[in-house]
XYZ file of C-alpha atoms in Angstrom:
335
model
C -31.129 100.401 -12.269
C -31.110 97.182 -10.618
C -32.980 96.789 -7.491
C -30.880 96.409 -4.426
C -31.227 92.975 -2.882
C -32.231 92.902 0.636
C -29.700 91.115 3.094
C -30.844 87.636 4.092
C -32.299 87.260 7.356
C -30.178 85.283 9.997
C -31.828 82.662 12.187
C -31.654 83.334 15.798
C -28.635 81.659 17.380
C -29.446 78.358 19.178
C -28.937 78.179 22.852
C -25.602 76.596 23.746
C -27.277 73.684 25.678
C -29.329 72.798 22.616
C -26.455 72.943 20.258
C -24.290 70.607 22.637
C -27.188 68.228 22.740
C -27.604 68.014 18.956
C -23.785 67.440 18.530
C -23.652 64.650 21.055
C -26.628 62.984 19.422
C -25.007 63.052 15.902
C -21.712 61.884 17.304
C -23.543 58.930 18.992
C -25.382 58.063 15.827
C -22.113 57.982 13.791
C -20.253 55.830 16.230
C -23.270 53.475 16.584
C -23.286 52.937 12.616
C -19.591 52.476 12.688
C -19.492 50.107 15.522
C -22.329 48.008 13.897
C -20.350 47.730 10.665
C -17.291 46.659 12.505
C -19.156 44.078 14.483
C -20.783 42.673 11.368
C -17.340 42.435 9.744
C -15.929 40.442 12.648
C -18.880 38.008 12.913
C -19.081 37.360 9.069
C -18.209 33.697 8.512
C -14.646 33.213 7.463
C -14.135 30.935 4.467
C -11.793 27.997 5.522
C -8.916 27.406 3.340
C -8.934 24.129 1.408
C -6.928 21.574 3.131
C -4.224 20.220 0.588
C -3.996 16.595 0.019
C -0.533 15.555 1.274
C 0.905 12.275 -0.027
C 2.951 10.346 2.443
C 6.796 10.853 2.288
C 7.406 7.247 3.476
C 5.521 3.884 3.022
C 5.951 1.093 5.462
C 5.640 -2.003 3.255
C 4.878 -5.608 4.327
C 5.172 -8.561 1.862
C 4.365 -12.122 2.772
C 3.654 -15.419 1.199
C 1.346 -16.884 3.648
C 1.093 -20.311 1.874
C -2.498 -20.234 2.491
C -3.351 -22.679 -0.339
C -0.541 -25.156 0.027
C -0.561 -28.789 1.108
C -2.448 -29.461 4.349
C -0.869 -32.583 5.990
C 2.280 -32.527 8.071
C 5.061 -34.365 6.331
C 3.738 -33.709 2.931
C 5.414 -31.462 0.410
C 4.357 -27.972 0.568
C 2.904 -28.259 4.104
C 1.517 -24.954 5.458
C 1.080 -24.655 9.320
C -2.149 -22.420 9.256
C -3.563 -23.812 5.995
C -6.875 -24.678 7.426
C -7.028 -21.742 9.896
C -7.242 -18.533 7.955
C -8.441 -16.843 11.057
C -4.959 -17.449 12.518
C -3.121 -16.208 9.499
C -5.291 -12.977 9.463
C -4.598 -12.446 13.226
C -0.838 -12.615 12.348
C -1.168 -10.118 9.544
C -3.101 -7.657 11.776
C -0.491 -7.942 14.477
C 2.198 -7.174 12.008
C 0.369 -4.168 10.769
C 0.410 -2.741 14.217
C 3.964 -3.757 14.906
C 5.426 -2.136 11.735
C 2.934 0.625 11.365
C 2.347 -0.668 7.985
C 0.770 1.347 5.123
C 0.968 -1.527 2.600
C 0.514 -5.235 2.885
C 0.946 -7.536 -0.087
C 0.267 -11.163 -0.054
C 0.855 -14.330 -2.176
C -1.068 -17.686 -2.091
C -3.964 -15.976 -0.525
C -7.636 -16.972 -0.849
C -10.280 -14.239 -1.561
C -13.613 -13.338 -3.045
C -15.748 -15.458 -0.719
C -17.118 -15.419 2.810
C -14.678 -16.764 5.359
C -11.543 -16.390 2.998
C -8.520 -14.835 4.106
C -9.278 -11.589 2.373
C -12.892 -11.360 3.626
C -11.546 -11.824 7.123
C -8.743 -9.363 6.650
C -10.958 -6.651 5.401
C -13.106 -7.087 8.542
C -9.921 -7.118 10.888
C -8.166 -4.017 9.439
C -9.122 -0.461 10.704
C -11.369 1.730 8.809
C -9.554 3.497 5.909
C -7.886 0.244 4.398
C -8.645 -0.819 0.966
C -8.074 -4.441 -0.276
C -7.667 -5.677 -3.821
C -7.035 -9.096 -5.236
C -6.032 -10.700 -8.493
C -7.125 -14.200 -9.254
C -4.508 -16.918 -10.073
C -4.747 -20.631 -10.964
C -2.699 -23.852 -10.492
C -0.994 -25.586 -13.442
C -4.379 -27.523 -13.912
C -6.209 -24.232 -14.580
C -8.266 -24.441 -11.290
C -8.407 -21.447 -9.047
C -10.644 -22.750 -6.270
C -9.072 -22.947 -2.932
C -8.784 -26.547 -1.742
C -10.042 -28.392 1.216
C -12.029 -26.551 3.769
C -10.930 -23.203 2.431
C -13.229 -20.822 0.522
C -12.576 -18.412 -2.292
C -10.055 -18.349 -5.141
C -6.229 -18.520 -5.134
C -4.287 -15.411 -6.022
C -2.372 -12.390 -4.819
C -3.521 -9.293 -3.051
C -2.692 -5.830 -1.975
C -4.114 -3.927 1.077
C -3.415 -0.260 1.477
C -3.929 2.396 4.195
C -5.707 4.501 1.794
C -8.221 4.554 -1.181
C -7.491 2.570 -4.189
C -8.546 4.581 -7.273
C -7.427 2.245 -10.070
C -6.153 -1.249 -10.453
C -4.936 -3.504 -13.186
C -4.008 -7.085 -13.240
C -2.766 -9.383 -15.986
C -1.175 -12.813 -16.557
C 2.548 -12.761 -16.634
C 2.627 -15.984 -18.498
C 2.127 -16.284 -22.274
C -0.775 -14.496 -23.868
C -1.397 -17.667 -25.920
C -3.799 -19.766 -23.675
C -2.828 -22.808 -25.717
C 0.765 -22.584 -24.447
C -0.200 -22.024 -20.895
C -2.892 -24.564 -20.360
C -5.023 -21.922 -18.655
C -2.684 -21.374 -15.957
C -2.720 -17.674 -14.612
C 0.159 -16.117 -12.587
C -0.961 -12.501 -12.131
C 0.679 -9.188 -11.589
C -1.516 -6.943 -9.692
C -0.982 -3.068 -9.436
C -3.078 -0.382 -7.756
C -2.879 3.358 -7.676
C -3.742 4.920 -4.457
C -5.387 8.409 -3.891
C -2.616 11.009 -3.110
C 0.351 8.529 -3.464
C 3.050 9.194 -5.947
C 4.051 5.501 -6.176
C 2.132 2.523 -7.656
C 1.920 -0.702 -5.579
C 2.407 -4.097 -7.380
C 2.823 -7.558 -6.318
C 3.300 -10.946 -8.101
C 4.211 -14.614 -7.701
C 6.542 -16.104 -10.164
C 6.807 -19.789 -11.179
C 9.566 -21.968 -9.562
C 13.099 -21.273 -10.569
C 13.392 -24.608 -12.575
C 10.631 -23.364 -14.935
C 11.991 -21.564 -17.916
C 9.011 -19.462 -18.328
C 9.943 -17.505 -15.221
C 12.429 -15.567 -17.274
C 9.656 -14.527 -19.772
C 7.335 -13.524 -16.752
C 10.051 -10.958 -15.599
C 10.444 -9.513 -19.072
C 6.595 -8.958 -19.340
C 6.498 -7.386 -15.918
C 9.383 -4.913 -16.688
C 7.528 -3.973 -19.863
C 3.957 -3.654 -18.463
C 4.293 -2.413 -14.982
C 4.302 1.224 -15.603
C 3.369 2.296 -19.130
C 2.598 5.809 -17.995
C 6.076 6.178 -16.222
C 4.657 6.239 -12.678
C 6.968 5.283 -9.952
C 6.199 1.943 -8.359
C 6.893 -0.562 -5.474
C 7.172 -4.159 -6.657
C 6.895 -6.935 -4.072
C 6.242 -10.665 -4.287
C 7.570 -14.233 -4.181
C 10.003 -14.310 -7.146
C 11.168 -17.906 -6.469
C 14.635 -16.621 -7.137
C 17.287 -14.851 -5.350
C 18.328 -11.269 -6.332
C 21.374 -12.393 -8.297
C 19.374 -14.724 -10.516
C 19.840 -13.899 -14.245
C 16.167 -14.235 -14.651
C 15.593 -11.132 -12.693
C 18.203 -8.910 -14.448
C 15.428 -6.907 -16.323
C 14.366 -5.780 -12.765
C 17.466 -5.725 -10.671
C 19.460 -3.636 -13.109
C 16.974 -0.673 -12.816
C 15.442 -1.154 -9.386
C 16.439 -0.645 -5.818
C 16.269 -3.363 -3.220
C 17.019 -3.436 0.408
C 20.523 -4.754 0.872
C 19.389 -7.107 3.690
C 17.554 -9.148 1.039
C 20.588 -9.590 -1.168
C 22.468 -11.323 1.607
C 22.454 -14.992 1.991
C 21.986 -14.893 5.764
C 18.682 -12.975 5.491
C 16.756 -15.951 4.005
C 13.038 -15.622 3.531
C 12.104 -19.192 2.701
C 12.689 -22.570 4.432
C 12.245 -25.977 3.019
C 12.956 -29.448 4.406
C 14.710 -32.086 2.434
C 13.304 -35.256 3.719
C 15.527 -37.435 1.517
C 18.717 -35.630 2.397
C 17.627 -34.909 5.959
C 18.621 -31.367 5.782
C 17.198 -27.744 5.812
C 17.208 -25.712 2.736
C 17.152 -21.951 3.089
C 16.696 -19.480 0.179
C 15.933 -15.808 -0.354
C 12.944 -15.751 -2.687
C 10.913 -12.779 -1.515
C 11.678 -9.413 -2.445
C 10.668 -5.616 -2.426
C 11.875 -3.450 -5.351
C 11.416 0.231 -5.767
C 11.760 2.167 -9.016
C 13.384 5.622 -9.484
C 11.096 8.669 -9.111
C 9.812 10.658 -11.966
C 12.846 12.773 -11.850
C 15.289 9.996 -11.963
C 16.037 10.169 -8.192
C 17.074 6.820 -6.867
C 14.745 5.284 -4.187
C 15.711 5.499 -0.621
C 15.052 2.525 1.618
C 15.311 2.053 5.449
C 14.238 -0.126 8.274
C 14.173 -3.202 5.970
C 14.559 -6.809 7.141
C 13.039 -10.189 7.436
C 10.680 -11.379 10.226
C 12.061 -14.889 10.686
C 10.125 -15.382 13.886
C 6.846 -16.264 11.697
C 8.822 -18.621 9.338
C 8.568 -22.413 10.115
C 12.064 -23.650 10.553
C 11.438 -27.189 11.739
C 11.819 -30.517 9.833
C 8.509 -31.267 7.967
C 7.978 -34.485 9.860
C 4.793 -35.957 11.236
C 6.080 -35.972 14.827
C 7.620 -32.400 14.810
C 5.208 -29.508 15.534
C 5.891 -26.302 13.470
C 7.385 -23.310 15.158
C 6.148 -20.802 12.470
C 3.093 -19.642 10.522
C 4.305 -20.173 6.986
C 7.187 -21.572 5.049
C 8.002 -17.950 4.188
C 9.032 -15.024 6.249
C 7.341 -11.724 6.061
C 9.649 -9.027 4.557
C 9.355 -5.427 5.740
C 10.817 -2.260 4.228
C 10.377 1.456 4.578
C 10.411 3.357 1.246
C 11.344 6.975 1.662
C 9.688 8.780 -1.132
C 11.510 11.714 -2.688
C 8.985 14.371 -3.720
C-alpha cells in the first residue's frame, strides 16, 4: 500500500497592510526601470542624416577679355585703358561678380602665375570658396611673359564659386611645333565638384588667320571626350555667323542677344578712316545635357558700360576699362 501523503502546510496569510506595501514597492520598481529605459532611449544621440551634395540648377556666367596684356600707350594699336593697373581691373571684376551674382568668371588676355599679377590679386579679392585656374598662352613670337610693368604670364583663366577637382588645357593650334613657331593659344577646361557641366574658355586667333578654323575643329573634337555637358566661353574673334564657327554653332546653344549686330562686344578705332568699328567677338556657348536636352539660357546680355567706345587718340580719355565688353549669361541646367 502506498503511504498517504500528508497535506502541505499553508503559510499563514500576510496582513493586508504588509501585502499592500509589498505590491506598491514592486510596482514602483517596475515603473522606475521602465522610466529609465525610456529616458535613455530619448537621450541617446541621434545619427544625423548625410547631407546630400546638390549641384546648382543654374549658373551665372561672366566672360570678359580684359585686354590686360595689350598695348600700353594711348593712340597706339591695341591700347588698353587699365593695362598698367591690374588692381583697377580686378576691382571691376569683383564688382561685376557682386552685381551679377556670378558663379563663373572666364577671362582672356590675363596675366597670372606671379605676385601682383591679375590672377594673384583676383584670388585675394574674391570671397572664400572660389577657385581660380589658368592656362599659359604665348604671343606669335613664342614669348609668354607679360610686358611692361606687368608680372606673370599671358593666358586665359577660369574662376568658379566652388572647388575645381580636375582641369585640362591644351594648345588649339597645330600639334606640330615647327608649324606654330612655339605659339600657344590654349583651351582651358575645369570640372567643379558637384556641377553637372564642365567650364571651358579659349581665345582664338584673329579672323584673318586661316588657322582659326582649325582651332575650332580641335575644340569641338577635344572639349568633351567623356560626353560631359559643358559651357564654352571666350573671345572667338568672329561673330556667330562665321563659317569658321560652324562646328560649334551647329550643335551648341547661344544667347540670342549675342547673335544680333546691335549687341556688339568689341570696339576698335579706325584712325585712318576716322571711324568706329564695332563687332561681336565674345560668346558663351552651352552644350546639350547628357540626355540630349537643349540648354536653356536666360538673363543674357552685354555690359557695354565697361567697354571703351572713344576714339583711340592721344587727347581723348577712355570711357571704359577694356576694348571688349563683359558678357553675362544665366545657364539653367536641366537635371
